[in-house]
Short mmCIF file of C-alpha atoms and ligand atoms in Angstrom, two decimals:
data_model
loop_
_atom_site.label_atom_id
_atom_site.label_comp_id
_atom_site.label_asym_id
_atom_site.label_seq_id
_atom_site.Cartn_x
_atom_site.Cartn_y
_atom_site.Cartn_z
CA UNK A 23 -6.94 21.84 6.88
CA UNK A 24 -9.23 20.83 9.74
CA UNK A 25 -7.69 21.02 13.24
CA UNK A 26 -7.14 18.24 15.78
CA UNK A 27 -8.12 18.73 19.41
CA UNK A 28 -5.86 17.05 21.95
CA UNK A 29 -7.77 16.88 25.21
CA UNK A 30 -6.48 15.41 28.46
CA UNK A 31 -8.40 14.68 31.62
CA UNK A 32 -5.69 16.21 33.81
CA UNK A 33 -2.42 18.04 33.32
CA UNK A 34 -0.83 14.95 34.91
CA UNK A 35 -1.55 13.20 31.57
CA UNK A 36 0.80 15.55 29.71
CA UNK A 37 3.79 13.15 29.51
CA UNK A 38 1.58 10.65 27.63
CA UNK A 39 0.15 13.36 25.39
CA UNK A 40 3.54 14.88 24.52
CA UNK A 41 4.45 12.32 21.79
CA UNK A 42 1.02 12.96 20.28
CA UNK A 43 1.65 16.71 20.15
CA UNK A 44 5.14 16.21 18.73
CA UNK A 45 3.80 13.97 15.97
CA UNK A 46 1.07 16.43 15.00
CA UNK A 47 3.72 19.17 14.88
CA UNK A 48 6.04 17.03 12.74
CA UNK A 49 3.19 16.47 10.28
CA UNK A 50 2.29 20.17 10.23
CA UNK A 51 -1.27 19.58 11.44
CA UNK A 52 -2.99 22.48 13.24
CA UNK A 53 -4.07 21.53 16.77
CA UNK A 54 -5.16 22.83 20.13
CA UNK A 55 -4.41 21.29 23.53
CA UNK A 56 -6.90 21.41 26.42
CA UNK A 57 -7.46 20.00 29.90
CA UNK A 58 -11.12 18.97 30.16
CA UNK A 59 -12.53 16.26 32.36
CA UNK A 60 -15.60 14.08 31.93
CA UNK A 61 -16.04 14.11 35.70
CA UNK A 62 -14.48 17.34 37.01
CA UNK A 63 -15.56 19.72 34.20
CA UNK A 64 -18.42 17.87 32.48
CA UNK A 65 -20.15 21.03 31.20
CA UNK A 66 -16.98 22.40 29.60
CA UNK A 67 -16.19 19.00 28.00
CA UNK A 68 -19.71 18.77 26.60
CA UNK A 69 -19.63 22.35 25.26
CA UNK A 70 -16.30 21.69 23.55
CA UNK A 71 -17.56 18.53 21.83
CA UNK A 72 -20.85 20.15 20.76
CA UNK A 73 -19.04 23.08 19.07
CA UNK A 74 -16.04 21.16 17.69
CA UNK A 75 -17.27 20.49 14.14
CA UNK A 76 -18.38 24.07 13.66
CA UNK A 77 -15.08 25.34 15.08
CA UNK A 78 -13.14 23.55 12.34
CA UNK A 79 -11.98 20.40 14.09
CA UNK A 80 -11.74 17.15 12.14
CA UNK A 81 -10.89 14.74 14.95
CA UNK A 82 -10.77 14.75 18.75
CA UNK A 83 -8.07 12.95 20.71
CA UNK A 84 -8.90 12.29 24.37
CA UNK A 85 -6.34 11.02 26.91
CA UNK A 86 -7.49 9.98 30.37
CA UNK A 87 -6.61 7.60 33.15
CA UNK A 88 -8.44 5.65 35.89
CA UNK A 89 -12.23 5.47 35.14
CA UNK A 90 -11.49 7.08 31.78
CA UNK A 91 -14.80 8.34 30.43
CA UNK A 92 -13.47 11.40 28.62
CA UNK A 93 -13.34 9.96 25.09
CA UNK A 94 -16.79 8.41 25.45
CA UNK A 95 -18.28 11.55 26.97
CA UNK A 96 -16.95 13.65 24.05
CA UNK A 97 -18.18 11.07 21.52
CA UNK A 98 -21.66 11.37 23.01
CA UNK A 99 -21.83 14.99 21.83
CA UNK A 100 -20.24 14.89 18.37
CA UNK A 101 -20.18 12.79 15.23
CA UNK A 102 -16.53 13.72 14.59
CA UNK A 103 -14.11 10.80 14.97
CA UNK A 104 -12.94 10.46 18.59
CA UNK A 105 -9.65 8.73 19.38
CA UNK A 106 -9.06 7.60 22.96
CA UNK A 107 -5.72 7.20 24.71
CA UNK A 108 -6.01 5.19 27.92
CA UNK A 109 -3.43 6.54 30.39
CA UNK A 110 -1.51 4.33 32.82
CA UNK A 111 -2.06 6.33 35.99
CA UNK A 112 -3.26 4.07 38.76
CA UNK A 113 -2.76 0.90 40.73
CA UNK A 114 -4.31 -1.09 37.85
CA UNK A 115 -1.54 -0.14 35.39
CA UNK A 116 -3.89 1.42 32.85
CA UNK A 117 -6.16 -1.60 32.41
CA UNK A 118 -8.96 0.37 34.09
CA UNK A 119 -8.55 3.22 31.59
CA UNK A 120 -8.23 0.83 28.64
CA UNK A 121 -11.49 -0.94 29.42
CA UNK A 122 -13.33 2.29 30.27
CA UNK A 123 -12.27 3.76 26.92
CA UNK A 124 -12.66 0.77 24.62
CA UNK A 125 -15.93 -0.76 25.81
CA UNK A 126 -18.28 1.68 24.14
CA UNK A 127 -21.88 0.69 23.41
CA UNK A 128 -23.03 0.11 19.81
CA UNK A 129 -23.72 3.38 18.02
CA UNK A 130 -21.05 5.35 19.88
CA UNK A 131 -17.57 4.47 18.58
CA UNK A 132 -14.26 5.52 20.15
CA UNK A 133 -11.09 4.44 18.31
CA UNK A 134 -9.06 3.23 21.28
CA UNK A 135 -5.26 3.26 21.18
CA UNK A 136 -2.87 1.16 23.25
CA UNK A 137 -2.29 2.20 26.88
CA UNK A 138 -0.15 5.38 26.69
CA UNK A 139 -0.37 5.24 22.88
CA UNK A 140 -0.05 8.97 22.23
CA UNK A 141 1.93 8.72 19.00
CA UNK A 142 -0.52 6.39 17.28
CA UNK A 143 -3.40 8.67 18.25
CA UNK A 144 -1.76 11.49 16.29
CA UNK A 145 -1.02 9.22 13.33
CA UNK A 146 -4.60 7.94 13.19
CA UNK A 147 -5.94 11.50 13.32
CA UNK A 148 -3.52 12.39 10.51
CA UNK A 149 -4.70 9.43 8.44
CA UNK A 150 -8.31 10.56 8.86
CA UNK A 151 -7.52 14.15 7.84
CA UNK A 152 -5.36 12.92 4.94
CA UNK A 153 -8.49 11.67 3.14
CA UNK A 154 -9.06 15.24 2.01
CA UNK A 155 -5.47 16.53 2.24
CA UNK A 156 -3.14 15.12 -0.46
CA UNK A 157 -0.08 16.95 0.97
CA UNK A 158 -0.67 15.33 4.35
CA UNK A 159 -0.95 11.93 2.65
CA UNK A 160 2.48 12.50 1.18
CA UNK A 161 3.93 13.45 4.57
CA UNK A 162 2.48 10.25 6.04
CA UNK A 163 4.02 8.19 3.22
CA UNK A 164 7.44 9.78 3.88
CA UNK A 165 7.16 9.11 7.61
CA UNK A 166 6.30 5.47 6.91
CA UNK A 167 9.25 5.15 4.48
CA UNK A 168 11.57 6.68 7.09
CA UNK A 169 10.39 4.20 9.71
CA UNK A 170 10.87 1.29 7.31
CA UNK A 171 14.40 2.42 6.48
CA UNK A 172 15.24 2.71 10.18
CA UNK A 173 14.02 -0.83 10.93
CA UNK A 174 15.88 -2.26 7.91
CA UNK A 175 19.07 -0.54 9.13
CA UNK A 176 18.57 -2.10 12.58
CA UNK A 177 18.01 -5.50 10.96
CA UNK A 178 21.27 -5.19 9.02
CA UNK A 179 23.12 -4.18 12.21
CA UNK A 180 21.72 -7.10 14.22
CA UNK A 181 22.48 -9.55 11.41
CA UNK A 182 26.08 -8.32 11.30
CA UNK A 183 26.37 -8.57 15.10
CA UNK A 184 25.30 -12.22 15.19
CA UNK A 185 26.90 -13.40 11.99
CA UNK A 186 28.66 -16.73 12.44
C1 RP5 B 22 -8.09 11.14 35.20
O1 RP5 B 22 -7.58 10.88 36.45
C2 RP5 B 22 -7.03 11.95 34.50
O2 RP5 B 22 -7.12 11.78 33.12
C3 RP5 B 22 -5.74 11.42 35.08
O3 RP5 B 22 -5.19 10.39 34.25
C4 RP5 B 22 -6.19 10.79 36.40
C5 RP5 B 22 -5.57 11.45 37.60
O4 RP5 B 22 -5.81 12.84 37.57
P1 RP5 B 22 -5.08 13.81 38.61
O5 RP5 B 22 -5.55 13.40 39.98
O6 RP5 B 22 -3.61 13.61 38.42
O7 RP5 B 22 -5.52 15.21 38.23
O8 RP5 B 22 -9.30 11.83 35.24
#
């Protein structure tokens, strides 16, 4: 199976990235985790993106806050799917990172998650990889069924609580 790269702009982004890592682990997807910055280590970020396809990656996940150019900067150097996680890390509550990540020019897509949306980033990467991995598709179906069962159980509990 192709690997997923989880890249964060700073180690201070780790709390947002943790649910992403946990979800990849739960789905048994091989991954690596890196700190690379579009602004502080631009050469290393570029080199990573340029080599990623050849190194066996199938999707890149990039989490960054403030003027969050990491996902876009990686996308500029690869045609692999890039998934951006805007991180809430500044006075603007993550809106700065959201807009910096989502507003890519035509020809250069970044699939942008919700602010701090680490879990969905992992699930979207899994859905992309599942196109050529039937076993992963099955794991995704089970996860979805589990989630549905949990919500239905909560519905039943709430209905019972407010029964008149
Ligand atoms: C961004 O700046 C990082 O992704 C992080 O969200 C934010 C703050 O970085 P640190 O100053 O905590 O290293 O580039």
